[in-house]
């Protein structure tokens, strides 16, 4: 069995979805390695300490979120000259992720005051209501990528908002949950219902249709 040389990095390296490259952070720089040879493919300078690294679904882009600066930088694997910088300013960034189409970046502001979706193609931005959690928990895309379900906490009540992921990300449904303190949510594999579970003090599991009807509890 052959082993490569040790590679210094901070945090956990991330394989691209296609398995051809590895992304890792070293001294505030994003290093992209060829998975087969472990040779550096590109090195990109980041603005600050990187808290998150995530590949786009098609392995063509990488985002790096720097929570302390409220910045997300996006890099192209195919074109080292292309780059994108998302600066949320005073709103800050506590979480960032790709949307299923791999051409939009979703960010959650500090204190979950809002969610923003920015397109890398036409540079538009759409703002959604603030979500319940700042860690990405309670945010889920349907299997076909057409809908985003989001846990929302308003007036001490749990709610789910369903948003269309095309155009202006319009809300297509929203409904209150019969939970005391919802801890999580997930789509079923065929997108016909949502599972929502309550916290450990009031544990229960409920199934809802995307329109808000309770199917089981």
Short mmCIF file of N, CA and C in Angstrom, two decimals, residues 17 51-58 61-67 71-74 84 86 88 92-109 114-120 126 128 131 133-151 165 169 185-187:
data_model
loop_
_atom_site.label_atom_id
_atom_site.label_comp_id
_atom_site.label_asym_id
_atom_site.label_seq_id
_atom_site.Cartn_x
_atom_site.Cartn_y
_atom_site.Cartn_z
N UNK A 17 -17.22 16.66 -4.82
CA UNK A 17 -18.23 15.62 -5.08
C UNK A 17 -17.81 14.62 -6.15
N UNK A 51 -14.01 29.54 8.49
CA UNK A 51 -14.82 28.68 9.35
C UNK A 51 -15.53 27.57 8.61
N UNK A 52 -15.79 27.80 7.32
CA UNK A 52 -16.51 26.80 6.53
C UNK A 52 -15.88 26.70 5.15
N UNK A 53 -15.82 25.47 4.64
CA UNK A 53 -15.41 25.22 3.26
C UNK A 53 -16.44 24.26 2.67
N UNK A 54 -16.96 24.59 1.51
CA UNK A 54 -17.96 23.70 0.89
C UNK A 54 -17.83 23.75 -0.63
N UNK A 55 -17.82 22.57 -1.23
CA UNK A 55 -17.81 22.45 -2.69
C UNK A 55 -19.21 22.65 -3.25
N UNK A 56 -19.29 23.21 -4.44
CA UNK A 56 -20.57 23.23 -5.16
C UNK A 56 -20.86 21.81 -5.64
N UNK A 57 -22.12 21.53 -5.91
CA UNK A 57 -22.52 20.18 -6.27
C UNK A 57 -21.88 19.65 -7.53
N UNK A 58 -21.46 20.54 -8.43
CA UNK A 58 -20.84 20.10 -9.68
C UNK A 58 -19.31 20.14 -9.62
N UNK A 61 -16.87 24.96 -8.14
CA UNK A 61 -16.64 26.12 -7.27
C UNK A 61 -16.48 25.68 -5.82
N UNK A 62 -15.83 26.53 -5.03
CA UNK A 62 -15.67 26.30 -3.60
C UNK A 62 -15.99 27.60 -2.87
N UNK A 63 -16.77 27.50 -1.82
CA UNK A 63 -17.02 28.69 -0.98
C UNK A 63 -16.25 28.55 0.32
N UNK A 64 -15.78 29.70 0.82
CA UNK A 64 -15.11 29.79 2.11
C UNK A 64 -15.81 30.88 2.91
N UNK A 65 -16.36 30.53 4.07
CA UNK A 65 -17.06 31.49 4.91
C UNK A 65 -16.17 31.90 6.07
N UNK A 66 -16.06 33.21 6.27
CA UNK A 66 -15.27 33.78 7.36
C UNK A 66 -16.22 34.53 8.28
N UNK A 67 -16.68 33.86 9.33
CA UNK A 67 -17.74 34.39 10.18
C UNK A 67 -17.32 35.68 10.88
N UNK A 71 -17.89 37.59 5.79
CA UNK A 71 -17.52 37.50 4.39
C UNK A 71 -17.61 36.05 3.91
N UNK A 72 -18.04 35.88 2.67
CA UNK A 72 -17.95 34.59 1.98
C UNK A 72 -17.20 34.83 0.67
N UNK A 73 -16.14 34.08 0.45
CA UNK A 73 -15.41 34.13 -0.81
C UNK A 73 -15.67 32.85 -1.60
N UNK A 74 -15.84 33.02 -2.91
CA UNK A 74 -16.11 31.88 -3.79
C UNK A 74 -15.02 31.83 -4.84
N UNK A 84 -15.28 35.62 -6.43
CA UNK A 84 -16.47 36.34 -5.97
C UNK A 84 -16.32 36.57 -4.47
N UNK A 86 -18.63 37.96 -1.17
CA UNK A 86 -19.92 38.37 -0.61
C UNK A 86 -19.63 38.97 0.76
N UNK A 88 -21.43 40.72 3.88
CA UNK A 88 -22.72 41.00 4.50
C UNK A 88 -22.69 42.21 5.42
N UNK A 92 -23.52 40.43 9.12
CA UNK A 92 -22.66 39.31 9.46
C UNK A 92 -23.07 38.01 8.77
N UNK A 93 -22.28 36.99 8.98
CA UNK A 93 -22.54 35.64 8.45
C UNK A 93 -22.24 34.62 9.53
N UNK A 94 -23.21 33.77 9.84
CA UNK A 94 -22.95 32.68 10.78
C UNK A 94 -23.05 31.31 10.11
N UNK A 95 -23.49 31.28 8.84
CA UNK A 95 -23.59 30.01 8.11
C UNK A 95 -23.74 30.32 6.62
N UNK A 96 -23.14 29.47 5.79
CA UNK A 96 -23.27 29.62 4.34
C UNK A 96 -23.30 28.24 3.70
N UNK A 97 -24.00 28.13 2.58
CA UNK A 97 -24.06 26.86 1.85
C UNK A 97 -24.49 27.12 0.41
N UNK A 98 -24.25 26.11 -0.42
CA UNK A 98 -24.69 26.16 -1.81
C UNK A 98 -26.15 25.76 -1.92
N UNK A 99 -26.81 26.30 -2.91
CA UNK A 99 -28.13 25.81 -3.29
C UNK A 99 -27.95 24.63 -4.25
N UNK A 100 -28.98 23.84 -4.48
CA UNK A 100 -28.81 22.64 -5.31
C UNK A 100 -28.33 22.91 -6.73
N UNK A 101 -28.62 24.09 -7.30
CA UNK A 101 -28.21 24.35 -8.67
C UNK A 101 -26.73 24.72 -8.79
N UNK A 102 -26.02 24.84 -7.66
CA UNK A 102 -24.59 25.12 -7.62
C UNK A 102 -24.21 26.48 -8.19
N UNK A 103 -25.15 27.37 -8.33
CA UNK A 103 -24.86 28.70 -8.85
C UNK A 103 -25.40 29.80 -7.96
N UNK A 104 -25.88 29.44 -6.78
CA UNK A 104 -26.35 30.42 -5.82
C UNK A 104 -25.82 30.06 -4.43
N UNK A 105 -25.56 31.09 -3.64
CA UNK A 105 -25.03 30.90 -2.29
C UNK A 105 -26.04 31.43 -1.29
N UNK A 106 -26.38 30.60 -0.31
CA UNK A 106 -27.32 30.97 0.75
C UNK A 106 -26.52 31.30 2.01
N UNK A 107 -26.80 32.45 2.61
CA UNK A 107 -26.13 32.85 3.84
C UNK A 107 -27.16 33.16 4.92
N UNK A 108 -26.80 32.84 6.16
CA UNK A 108 -27.62 33.17 7.32
C UNK A 108 -26.89 34.26 8.09
N UNK A 109 -27.58 35.36 8.37
CA UNK A 109 -26.96 36.49 9.08
C UNK A 109 -26.80 36.18 10.56
N UNK A 114 -31.90 37.26 9.17
CA UNK A 114 -32.36 37.13 7.80
C UNK A 114 -31.56 36.04 7.10
N UNK A 115 -32.11 35.57 6.00
CA UNK A 115 -31.42 34.63 5.10
C UNK A 115 -31.33 35.30 3.74
N UNK A 116 -30.17 35.25 3.11
CA UNK A 116 -29.97 35.86 1.80
C UNK A 116 -29.52 34.80 0.80
N UNK A 117 -30.01 34.90 -0.43
CA UNK A 117 -29.61 33.99 -1.50
C UNK A 117 -29.08 34.84 -2.64
N UNK A 118 -27.82 34.63 -2.99
CA UNK A 118 -27.16 35.42 -4.04
C UNK A 118 -26.80 34.55 -5.22
N UNK A 119 -27.11 35.03 -6.41
CA UNK A 119 -26.81 34.31 -7.64
C UNK A 119 -25.44 34.70 -8.17
N UNK A 120 -24.64 33.71 -8.54
CA UNK A 120 -23.35 33.98 -9.16
C UNK A 120 -23.50 34.28 -10.65
N UNK A 126 -31.84 37.74 -3.10
CA UNK A 126 -33.19 37.62 -2.57
C UNK A 126 -33.10 37.39 -1.07
N UNK A 128 -34.86 36.32 2.55
CA UNK A 128 -35.91 35.52 3.15
C UNK A 128 -35.99 35.83 4.63
N UNK A 131 -34.20 32.46 9.96
CA UNK A 131 -34.48 31.07 10.33
C UNK A 131 -34.26 30.87 11.83
N UNK A 133 -32.36 28.53 13.46
CA UNK A 133 -31.01 28.17 13.87
C UNK A 133 -29.97 28.83 12.96
N UNK A 134 -28.78 29.04 13.52
CA UNK A 134 -27.70 29.65 12.74
C UNK A 134 -26.65 28.68 12.28
N UNK A 135 -26.92 27.38 12.43
CA UNK A 135 -25.94 26.36 12.08
C UNK A 135 -26.28 25.59 10.82
N UNK A 136 -27.37 25.98 10.15
CA UNK A 136 -27.82 25.22 8.99
C UNK A 136 -28.86 24.19 9.33
N UNK A 137 -29.02 23.89 10.62
CA UNK A 137 -30.07 22.98 11.05
C UNK A 137 -31.42 23.64 10.82
N UNK A 138 -32.39 22.88 10.37
CA UNK A 138 -33.70 23.46 10.10
C UNK A 138 -33.82 24.10 8.74
N UNK A 139 -32.81 23.92 7.87
CA UNK A 139 -32.86 24.36 6.48
C UNK A 139 -32.73 23.12 5.61
N UNK A 140 -33.69 22.89 4.72
CA UNK A 140 -33.62 21.68 3.91
C UNK A 140 -34.20 21.87 2.52
N UNK A 141 -33.45 21.44 1.52
CA UNK A 141 -33.95 21.48 0.14
C UNK A 141 -34.61 20.16 -0.22
N UNK A 142 -35.67 20.25 -1.00
CA UNK A 142 -36.33 19.03 -1.48
C UNK A 142 -35.38 18.27 -2.40
N UNK A 143 -35.65 16.98 -2.60
CA UNK A 143 -34.76 16.13 -3.39
C UNK A 143 -34.61 16.64 -4.82
N UNK A 144 -35.67 17.24 -5.38
CA UNK A 144 -35.59 17.76 -6.74
C UNK A 144 -35.02 19.17 -6.79
N UNK A 145 -34.72 19.76 -5.62
CA UNK A 145 -34.09 21.08 -5.56
C UNK A 145 -35.01 22.24 -5.83
N UNK A 146 -36.29 21.99 -5.98
CA UNK A 146 -37.22 23.06 -6.35
C UNK A 146 -37.77 23.84 -5.16
N UNK A 147 -37.66 23.28 -3.95
CA UNK A 147 -38.25 23.91 -2.78
C UNK A 147 -37.24 23.94 -1.63
N UNK A 148 -37.30 25.01 -0.84
CA UNK A 148 -36.55 25.13 0.40
C UNK A 148 -37.54 25.18 1.55
N UNK A 149 -37.35 24.30 2.53
CA UNK A 149 -38.14 24.34 3.75
C UNK A 149 -37.27 24.92 4.86
N UNK A 150 -37.85 25.81 5.66
CA UNK A 150 -37.07 26.51 6.68
C UNK A 150 -37.85 26.60 7.98
N UNK A 151 -37.21 26.17 9.08
CA UNK A 151 -37.80 26.35 10.40
C UNK A 151 -37.66 27.81 10.81
N UNK A 165 -37.38 27.81 -5.21
CA UNK A 165 -35.96 28.15 -5.42
C UNK A 165 -35.69 28.73 -6.80
N UNK A 169 -37.56 33.56 -5.31
CA UNK A 169 -37.66 32.75 -4.09
C UNK A 169 -38.93 33.10 -3.31
N UNK A 185 -35.74 19.25 11.28
CA UNK A 185 -36.71 19.02 10.21
C UNK A 185 -36.00 18.36 9.04
N UNK A 186 -36.73 17.51 8.31
CA UNK A 186 -36.14 16.86 7.13
C UNK A 186 -37.23 16.50 6.14
N UNK A 187 -36.89 16.59 4.84
CA UNK A 187 -37.79 16.13 3.79
C UNK A 187 -37.74 14.61 3.71
#
